[in-house]
mmCIF file of N, CA and C in Angstrom:
data_model
loop_
_atom_site.group_PDB
_atom_site.id
_atom_site.type_symbol
_atom_site.label_atom_id
_atom_site.label_comp_id
_atom_site.label_asym_id
_atom_site.label_seq_id
_atom_site.Cartn_x
_atom_site.Cartn_y
_atom_site.Cartn_z
ATOM 1 N N MET A 1 79.512 97.570 164.764
ATOM 2 C CA MET A 1 79.051 97.555 163.389
ATOM 3 C C MET A 1 79.981 98.361 162.492
ATOM 4 N N ASN A 2 80.508 99.483 163.010
ATOM 5 C CA ASN A 2 81.425 100.302 162.221
ATOM 6 C C ASN A 2 82.698 99.552 161.882
ATOM 7 N N LYS A 3 83.145 98.670 162.795
ATOM 8 C CA LYS A 3 84.351 97.900 162.530
ATOM 9 C C LYS A 3 84.138 96.965 161.339
ATOM 10 N N ILE A 4 82.952 96.371 161.273
ATOM 11 C CA ILE A 4 82.650 95.477 160.153
ATOM 12 C C ILE A 4 82.595 96.261 158.853
ATOM 13 N N VAL A 5 81.929 97.413 158.874
ATOM 14 C CA VAL A 5 81.819 98.251 157.669
ATOM 15 C C VAL A 5 83.196 98.722 157.234
ATOM 16 N N ASN A 6 84.037 99.109 158.180
ATOM 17 C CA ASN A 6 85.386 99.541 157.833
ATOM 18 C C ASN A 6 86.208 98.385 157.263
ATOM 19 N N PHE A 7 86.030 97.177 157.785
ATOM 20 C CA PHE A 7 86.775 96.026 157.297
ATOM 21 C C PHE A 7 86.322 95.629 155.889
ATOM 22 N N LEU A 8 84.994 95.544 155.705
ATOM 23 C CA LEU A 8 84.463 95.126 154.409
ATOM 24 C C LEU A 8 84.581 96.223 153.361
ATOM 25 N N GLY A 9 84.536 97.451 153.782
ATOM 26 C CA GLY A 9 84.602 98.575 152.860
ATOM 27 C C GLY A 9 83.215 99.052 152.494
ATOM 28 N N LYS A 10 83.122 100.307 152.126
ATOM 29 C CA LYS A 10 81.850 100.892 151.734
ATOM 30 C C LYS A 10 81.867 101.103 150.225
ATOM 31 N N PRO A 11 80.732 100.868 149.576
ATOM 32 C CA PRO A 11 80.659 101.202 148.158
ATOM 33 C C PRO A 11 80.849 102.708 147.983
ATOM 34 N N ARG A 12 81.443 103.109 146.877
ATOM 35 C CA ARG A 12 81.626 104.540 146.656
ATOM 36 C C ARG A 12 80.296 105.161 146.268
ATOM 37 N N THR A 13 80.168 106.423 146.550
ATOM 38 C CA THR A 13 78.939 107.121 146.187
ATOM 39 C C THR A 13 78.972 107.469 144.712
ATOM 40 N N ILE A 14 77.815 107.747 144.166
ATOM 41 C CA ILE A 14 77.722 108.035 142.738
ATOM 42 C C ILE A 14 78.412 109.358 142.392
ATOM 43 N N GLU A 15 78.524 110.261 143.378
ATOM 44 C CA GLU A 15 79.212 111.529 143.139
ATOM 45 C C GLU A 15 80.728 111.352 143.093
ATOM 46 N N ASN A 16 81.219 110.267 143.661
ATOM 47 C CA ASN A 16 82.654 109.999 143.707
ATOM 48 C C ASN A 16 83.081 109.308 142.404
ATOM 49 N N VAL A 17 83.261 110.091 141.359
ATOM 50 C CA VAL A 17 83.614 109.555 140.049
ATOM 51 C C VAL A 17 85.107 109.253 140.018
ATOM 52 N N ILE A 18 85.448 108.075 139.541
ATOM 53 C CA ILE A 18 86.845 107.694 139.398
ATOM 54 C C ILE A 18 87.306 108.133 138.014
ATOM 55 N N LYS A 19 88.268 109.026 137.971
ATOM 56 C CA LYS A 19 88.775 109.517 136.692
ATOM 57 C C LYS A 19 89.654 108.434 136.049
ATOM 58 N N ASN A 20 89.526 108.284 134.759
ATOM 59 C CA ASN A 20 90.309 107.302 133.989
ATOM 60 C C ASN A 20 90.167 105.894 134.563
ATOM 61 N N ARG A 21 88.948 105.538 134.955
ATOM 62 C CA ARG A 21 88.689 104.216 135.529
ATOM 63 C C ARG A 21 88.960 103.135 134.501
ATOM 64 N N LYS A 22 89.686 102.128 134.899
ATOM 65 C CA LYS A 22 89.981 100.984 134.048
ATOM 66 C C LYS A 22 89.122 99.801 134.488
ATOM 67 N N ILE A 23 88.724 99.000 133.541
ATOM 68 C CA ILE A 23 87.956 97.800 133.842
ATOM 69 C C ILE A 23 88.896 96.772 134.464
ATOM 70 N N SER A 24 88.451 96.147 135.544
ATOM 71 C CA SER A 24 89.283 95.152 136.213
ATOM 72 C C SER A 24 89.162 93.794 135.520
ATOM 73 N N TRP A 25 90.113 92.929 135.803
ATOM 74 C CA TRP A 25 90.076 91.567 135.251
ATOM 75 C C TRP A 25 88.847 90.827 135.747
ATOM 76 N N LEU A 26 88.445 91.116 136.957
ATOM 77 C CA LEU A 26 87.271 90.463 137.518
ATOM 78 C C LEU A 26 86.015 90.840 136.738
ATOM 79 N N GLU A 27 85.885 92.108 136.351
ATOM 80 C CA GLU A 27 84.740 92.531 135.556
ATOM 81 C C GLU A 27 84.763 91.903 134.164
ATOM 82 N N LEU A 28 85.946 91.762 133.583
ATOM 83 C CA LEU A 28 86.049 91.123 132.272
ATOM 84 C C LEU A 28 85.680 89.647 132.351
ATOM 85 N N PHE A 29 86.088 88.988 133.424
ATOM 86 C CA PHE A 29 85.726 87.590 133.607
ATOM 87 C C PHE A 29 84.219 87.450 133.816
ATOM 88 N N TYR A 30 83.631 88.425 134.515
ATOM 89 C CA TYR A 30 82.193 88.435 134.708
ATOM 90 C C TYR A 30 81.479 88.520 133.361
ATOM 91 N N ASP A 31 81.961 89.355 132.459
ATOM 92 C CA ASP A 31 81.371 89.451 131.120
ATOM 93 C C ASP A 31 81.569 88.163 130.336
ATOM 94 N N LEU A 32 82.682 87.496 130.554
ATOM 95 C CA LEU A 32 82.944 86.230 129.865
ATOM 96 C C LEU A 32 81.948 85.148 130.278
ATOM 97 N N ILE A 33 81.496 85.186 131.520
ATOM 98 C CA ILE A 33 80.475 84.242 131.976
ATOM 99 C C ILE A 33 79.233 84.360 131.094
ATOM 100 N N PHE A 34 78.915 85.589 130.687
ATOM 101 C CA PHE A 34 77.721 85.786 129.868
ATOM 102 C C PHE A 34 77.931 85.339 128.429
ATOM 103 N N ALA A 35 79.158 85.245 127.985
ATOM 104 C CA ALA A 35 79.413 84.629 126.682
ATOM 105 C C ALA A 35 79.031 83.148 126.746
ATOM 106 N N VAL A 36 79.302 82.512 127.866
ATOM 107 C CA VAL A 36 78.894 81.117 128.065
ATOM 108 C C VAL A 36 77.374 81.019 128.108
ATOM 109 N N VAL A 37 76.726 81.965 128.764
ATOM 110 C CA VAL A 37 75.259 81.975 128.829
ATOM 111 C C VAL A 37 74.666 82.072 127.427
ATOM 112 N N PHE A 38 75.181 82.984 126.606
ATOM 113 C CA PHE A 38 74.673 83.124 125.235
ATOM 114 C C PHE A 38 74.906 81.860 124.428
ATOM 115 N N SER A 39 76.046 81.246 124.622
ATOM 116 C CA SER A 39 76.347 79.999 123.909
ATOM 117 C C SER A 39 75.374 78.893 124.317
ATOM 118 N N ARG A 40 75.144 78.762 125.608
ATOM 119 C CA ARG A 40 74.215 77.732 126.097
ATOM 120 C C ARG A 40 72.792 77.997 125.607
ATOM 121 N N LEU A 41 72.400 79.261 125.567
ATOM 122 C CA LEU A 41 71.061 79.605 125.095
ATOM 123 C C LEU A 41 70.885 79.251 123.622
ATOM 124 N N THR A 42 71.860 79.603 122.799
ATOM 125 C CA THR A 42 71.723 79.312 121.367
ATOM 126 C C THR A 42 71.774 77.816 121.091
ATOM 127 N N GLU A 43 72.647 77.094 121.792
ATOM 128 C CA GLU A 43 72.688 75.635 121.623
ATOM 129 C C GLU A 43 71.352 75.010 122.024
ATOM 130 N N SER A 44 70.797 75.471 123.127
ATOM 131 C CA SER A 44 69.532 74.920 123.603
ATOM 132 C C SER A 44 68.385 75.276 122.664
ATOM 133 N N LEU A 45 68.422 76.478 122.116
ATOM 134 C CA LEU A 45 67.375 76.884 121.182
ATOM 135 C C LEU A 45 67.444 76.071 119.892
ATOM 136 N N LEU A 46 68.636 75.713 119.471
ATOM 137 C CA LEU A 46 68.773 74.865 118.280
ATOM 138 C C LEU A 46 68.205 73.470 118.518
ATOM 139 N N GLU A 47 68.301 72.990 119.748
ATOM 140 C CA GLU A 47 67.750 71.670 120.077
ATOM 141 C C GLU A 47 66.235 71.697 120.218
ATOM 142 N N HIS A 48 65.676 72.840 120.585
ATOM 143 C CA HIS A 48 64.234 72.966 120.829
ATOM 144 C C HIS A 48 63.670 74.053 119.913
ATOM 145 N N GLN A 49 63.607 73.767 118.640
ATOM 146 C CA GLN A 49 63.143 74.758 117.667
ATOM 147 C C GLN A 49 61.617 74.745 117.560
ATOM 148 N N THR A 50 61.007 75.157 118.634
ATOM 149 C CA THR A 50 59.551 75.282 118.671
ATOM 150 C C THR A 50 59.217 76.675 119.185
ATOM 151 N N LEU A 51 57.969 77.055 119.057
ATOM 152 C CA LEU A 51 57.546 78.357 119.579
ATOM 153 C C LEU A 51 57.719 78.416 121.091
ATOM 154 N N THR A 52 57.381 77.337 121.761
ATOM 155 C CA THR A 52 57.543 77.287 123.219
ATOM 156 C C THR A 52 59.021 77.388 123.610
ATOM 157 N N GLY A 53 59.876 76.677 122.888
ATOM 158 C CA GLY A 53 61.312 76.745 123.160
ATOM 159 C C GLY A 53 61.853 78.147 122.941
ATOM 160 N N PHE A 54 61.367 78.815 121.887
ATOM 161 C CA PHE A 54 61.798 80.180 121.605
ATOM 162 C C PHE A 54 61.350 81.136 122.716
ATOM 163 N N ILE A 55 60.120 81.008 123.156
ATOM 164 C CA ILE A 55 59.612 81.868 124.239
ATOM 165 C C ILE A 55 60.369 81.611 125.535
ATOM 166 N N ASN A 56 60.623 80.349 125.838
ATOM 167 C CA ASN A 56 61.388 80.013 127.052
ATOM 168 C C ASN A 56 62.810 80.551 126.971
ATOM 169 N N ALA A 57 63.422 80.489 125.782
ATOM 170 C CA ALA A 57 64.779 81.019 125.608
ATOM 171 C C ALA A 57 64.785 82.531 125.785
ATOM 172 N N ILE A 58 63.779 83.203 125.262
ATOM 173 C CA ILE A 58 63.685 84.657 125.419
ATOM 174 C C ILE A 58 63.501 85.026 126.889
ATOM 175 N N LEU A 59 62.645 84.313 127.586
ATOM 176 C CA LEU A 59 62.442 84.580 129.026
ATOM 177 C C LEU A 59 63.735 84.360 129.813
ATOM 178 N N THR A 60 64.423 83.280 129.526
ATOM 179 C CA THR A 60 65.682 82.984 130.206
ATOM 180 C C THR A 60 66.720 84.048 129.889
ATOM 181 N N PHE A 61 66.794 84.441 128.619
ATOM 182 C CA PHE A 61 67.746 85.476 128.194
ATOM 183 C C PHE A 61 67.491 86.784 128.947
ATOM 184 N N PHE A 62 66.232 87.241 128.962
ATOM 185 C CA PHE A 62 65.942 88.512 129.617
ATOM 186 C C PHE A 62 66.156 88.443 131.121
ATOM 187 N N TRP A 63 65.889 87.309 131.729
ATOM 188 C CA TRP A 63 66.118 87.172 133.162
ATOM 189 C C TRP A 63 67.616 87.280 133.477
ATOM 190 N N LEU A 64 68.444 86.595 132.694
ATOM 191 C CA LEU A 64 69.882 86.615 132.949
ATOM 192 C C LEU A 64 70.512 87.946 132.557
ATOM 193 N N ILE A 65 70.063 88.535 131.439
ATOM 194 C CA ILE A 65 70.644 89.806 131.009
ATOM 195 C C ILE A 65 70.229 90.936 131.956
ATOM 196 N N TRP A 66 69.061 90.826 132.579
ATOM 197 C CA TRP A 66 68.650 91.803 133.578
ATOM 198 C C TRP A 66 69.629 91.772 134.759
ATOM 199 N N GLY A 67 69.979 90.579 135.206
ATOM 200 C CA GLY A 67 70.937 90.450 136.299
ATOM 201 C C GLY A 67 72.298 91.016 135.926
ATOM 202 N N TRP A 68 72.720 90.783 134.695
ATOM 203 C CA TRP A 68 73.997 91.321 134.229
ATOM 204 C C TRP A 68 73.962 92.849 134.233
ATOM 205 N N GLY A 69 72.881 93.414 133.729
ATOM 206 C CA GLY A 69 72.754 94.866 133.677
ATOM 207 C C GLY A 69 72.734 95.504 135.052
ATOM 208 N N GLU A 70 72.037 94.867 135.983
ATOM 209 C CA GLU A 70 71.968 95.409 137.335
ATOM 210 C C GLU A 70 73.344 95.427 138.003
ATOM 211 N N LEU A 71 74.072 94.318 137.915
ATOM 212 C CA LEU A 71 75.377 94.277 138.577
ATOM 213 C C LEU A 71 76.390 95.148 137.854
ATOM 214 N N SER A 72 76.336 95.202 136.530
ATOM 215 C CA SER A 72 77.242 96.081 135.788
ATOM 216 C C SER A 72 76.974 97.542 136.124
ATOM 217 N N GLY A 73 75.707 97.905 136.215
ATOM 218 C CA GLY A 73 75.354 99.268 136.597
ATOM 219 C C GLY A 73 75.819 99.601 138.004
ATOM 220 N N TYR A 74 75.701 98.628 138.905
ATOM 221 C CA TYR A 74 76.165 98.839 140.277
ATOM 222 C C TYR A 74 77.661 99.129 140.292
ATOM 223 N N PHE A 75 78.433 98.328 139.558
ATOM 224 C CA PHE A 75 79.880 98.523 139.579
ATOM 225 C C PHE A 75 80.294 99.794 138.860
ATOM 226 N N ASP A 76 79.556 100.203 137.829
ATOM 227 C CA ASP A 76 79.870 101.474 137.176
ATOM 228 C C ASP A 76 79.644 102.647 138.118
ATOM 229 N N ASN A 77 78.624 102.572 138.942
ATOM 230 C CA ASN A 77 78.266 103.687 139.821
ATOM 231 C C ASN A 77 78.868 103.605 141.216
ATOM 232 N N HIS A 78 79.079 102.399 141.738
ATOM 233 C CA HIS A 78 79.485 102.256 143.140
ATOM 234 C C HIS A 78 80.695 101.347 143.351
ATOM 235 N N GLY A 79 81.211 100.754 142.310
ATOM 236 C CA GLY A 79 82.272 99.763 142.467
ATOM 237 C C GLY A 79 83.595 100.346 142.919
ATOM 238 N N ASN A 80 84.272 99.591 143.714
ATOM 239 C CA ASN A 80 85.638 99.892 144.132
ATOM 240 C C ASN A 80 86.287 98.560 144.506
ATOM 241 N N ASP A 81 87.479 98.607 145.066
ATOM 242 C CA ASP A 81 88.194 97.372 145.387
ATOM 243 C C ASP A 81 87.935 96.883 146.803
ATOM 244 N N SER A 82 86.795 97.216 147.377
ATOM 245 C CA SER A 82 86.497 96.771 148.732
ATOM 246 C C SER A 82 86.146 95.278 148.733
ATOM 247 N N ILE A 83 86.301 94.679 149.876
ATOM 248 C CA ILE A 83 86.036 93.249 150.024
ATOM 249 C C ILE A 83 84.585 92.928 149.696
ATOM 250 N N ILE A 84 83.663 93.778 150.128
ATOM 251 C CA ILE A 84 82.242 93.496 149.899
ATOM 252 C C ILE A 84 81.921 93.499 148.404
ATOM 253 N N ASN A 85 82.500 94.414 147.639
ATOM 254 C CA ASN A 85 82.253 94.436 146.196
ATOM 255 C C ASN A 85 82.840 93.215 145.499
ATOM 256 N N ILE A 86 83.999 92.797 145.920
ATOM 257 C CA ILE A 86 84.609 91.604 145.328
ATOM 258 C C ILE A 86 83.781 90.369 145.674
ATOM 259 N N LEU A 87 83.258 90.299 146.898
ATOM 260 C CA LEU A 87 82.379 89.187 147.273
ATOM 261 C C LEU A 87 81.098 89.183 146.444
ATOM 262 N N ILE A 88 80.515 90.364 146.250
ATOM 263 C CA ILE A 88 79.271 90.460 145.476
ATOM 264 C C ILE A 88 79.475 89.920 144.070
ATOM 265 N N ILE A 89 80.517 90.357 143.380
ATOM 266 C CA ILE A 89 80.708 89.939 141.996
ATOM 267 C C ILE A 89 81.088 88.462 141.907
ATOM 268 N N ASN A 90 81.854 87.960 142.874
ATOM 269 C CA ASN A 90 82.214 86.542 142.845
ATOM 270 C C ASN A 90 81.012 85.649 143.110
ATOM 271 N N ILE A 91 80.182 86.027 144.056
ATOM 272 C CA ILE A 91 78.975 85.238 144.334
ATOM 273 C C ILE A 91 78.045 85.250 143.134
ATOM 274 N N ASP A 92 77.901 86.420 142.502
ATOM 275 C CA ASP A 92 77.040 86.493 141.322
ATOM 276 C C ASP A 92 77.605 85.658 140.177
ATOM 277 N N MET A 93 78.918 85.664 139.981
ATOM 278 C CA MET A 93 79.517 84.836 138.926
ATOM 279 C C MET A 93 79.268 83.356 139.183
ATOM 280 N N ILE A 94 79.388 82.932 140.415
ATOM 281 C CA ILE A 94 79.146 81.536 140.754
ATOM 282 C C ILE A 94 77.693 81.163 140.494
ATOM 283 N N LEU A 95 76.766 82.032 140.910
ATOM 284 C CA LEU A 95 75.346 81.746 140.702
ATOM 285 C C LEU A 95 74.978 81.730 139.220
ATOM 286 N N ILE A 96 75.506 82.660 138.439
ATOM 287 C CA ILE A 96 75.230 82.674 137.002
ATOM 288 C C ILE A 96 75.856 81.452 136.340
ATOM 289 N N GLY A 97 77.046 81.069 136.760
ATOM 290 C CA GLY A 97 77.675 79.861 136.227
ATOM 291 C C GLY A 97 76.853 78.615 136.518
ATOM 292 N N LEU A 98 76.333 78.524 137.729
ATOM 293 C CA LEU A 98 75.465 77.394 138.070
ATOM 294 C C LEU A 98 74.167 77.438 137.280
ATOM 295 N N ALA A 99 73.614 78.639 137.116
ATOM 296 C CA ALA A 99 72.376 78.768 136.339
ATOM 297 C C ALA A 99 72.589 78.367 134.888
ATOM 298 N N SER A 100 73.759 78.645 134.341
ATOM 299 C CA SER A 100 74.007 78.304 132.934
ATOM 300 C C SER A 100 74.017 76.795 132.703
ATOM 301 N N ILE A 101 74.288 76.043 133.741
ATOM 302 C CA ILE A 101 74.241 74.582 133.612
ATOM 303 C C ILE A 101 72.823 74.128 133.286
ATOM 304 N N PHE A 102 71.831 74.838 133.827
ATOM 305 C CA PHE A 102 70.434 74.425 133.686
ATOM 306 C C PHE A 102 69.671 75.177 132.592
ATOM 307 N N ILE A 103 70.381 75.898 131.742
ATOM 308 C CA ILE A 103 69.715 76.608 130.648
ATOM 309 C C ILE A 103 68.991 75.651 129.707
ATOM 310 N N PRO A 104 69.559 74.501 129.315
ATOM 311 C CA PRO A 104 68.803 73.608 128.425
ATOM 312 C C PRO A 104 67.476 73.147 129.014
ATOM 313 N N GLU A 105 67.435 72.882 130.313
ATOM 314 C CA GLU A 105 66.182 72.493 130.948
ATOM 315 C C GLU A 105 65.176 73.651 130.925
ATOM 316 N N ALA A 106 65.673 74.888 131.127
ATOM 317 C CA ALA A 106 64.786 76.048 131.119
ATOM 318 C C ALA A 106 64.199 76.268 129.728
ATOM 319 N N VAL A 107 65.001 76.109 128.689
ATOM 320 C CA VAL A 107 64.492 76.281 127.333
ATOM 321 C C VAL A 107 63.487 75.176 127.006
ATOM 322 N N ASN A 108 63.673 74.030 127.600
ATOM 323 C CA ASN A 108 62.739 72.920 127.416
ATOM 324 C C ASN A 108 61.451 73.107 128.231
ATOM 325 N N GLY A 109 61.427 74.120 129.110
ATOM 326 C CA GLY A 109 60.219 74.416 129.869
ATOM 327 C C GLY A 109 60.301 74.113 131.342
ATOM 328 N N ASN A 110 61.413 73.558 131.806
ATOM 329 C CA ASN A 110 61.563 73.216 133.215
ATOM 330 C C ASN A 110 62.425 74.291 133.890
ATOM 331 N N PHE A 111 61.774 75.277 134.491
ATOM 332 C CA PHE A 111 62.494 76.391 135.146
ATOM 333 C C PHE A 111 62.816 76.082 136.605
ATOM 334 N N HIS A 112 62.477 74.886 137.059
ATOM 335 C CA HIS A 112 62.639 74.547 138.473
ATOM 336 C C HIS A 112 64.100 74.682 138.918
ATOM 337 N N TYR A 113 65.037 74.133 138.159
ATOM 338 C CA TYR A 113 66.439 74.121 138.604
ATOM 339 C C TYR A 113 67.118 75.471 138.431
ATOM 340 N N ILE A 114 66.772 76.202 137.393
ATOM 341 C CA ILE A 114 67.449 77.481 137.136
ATOM 342 C C ILE A 114 67.024 78.543 138.141
ATOM 343 N N THR A 115 65.817 78.414 138.674
ATOM 344 C CA THR A 115 65.382 79.414 139.646
ATOM 345 C C THR A 115 65.914 79.078 141.018
#
């Protein structure tokens, strides 16, 4: 088990502060995914200008922004260049990208595909 942990890398502890930490290109691309999410949400809300559409858009927004906040907080506190951290952010980007495809259905009230 130690060999796997050594190969994948361990997240850094919160006490291990990186001085002059720079944001990586991967983190910037991760934030760009959420620009697409906001765009899809606003386009979908314009198509469904009802109270139900607005509530569904708000629910979808908070669900996706919660995920963004959790992963961003993780990388601020524990992120490093280990393989496991790079896998985590790439898998999350893929899942958020796939979820953004189904945002119009979620705003319309069909949360089946986005979940």
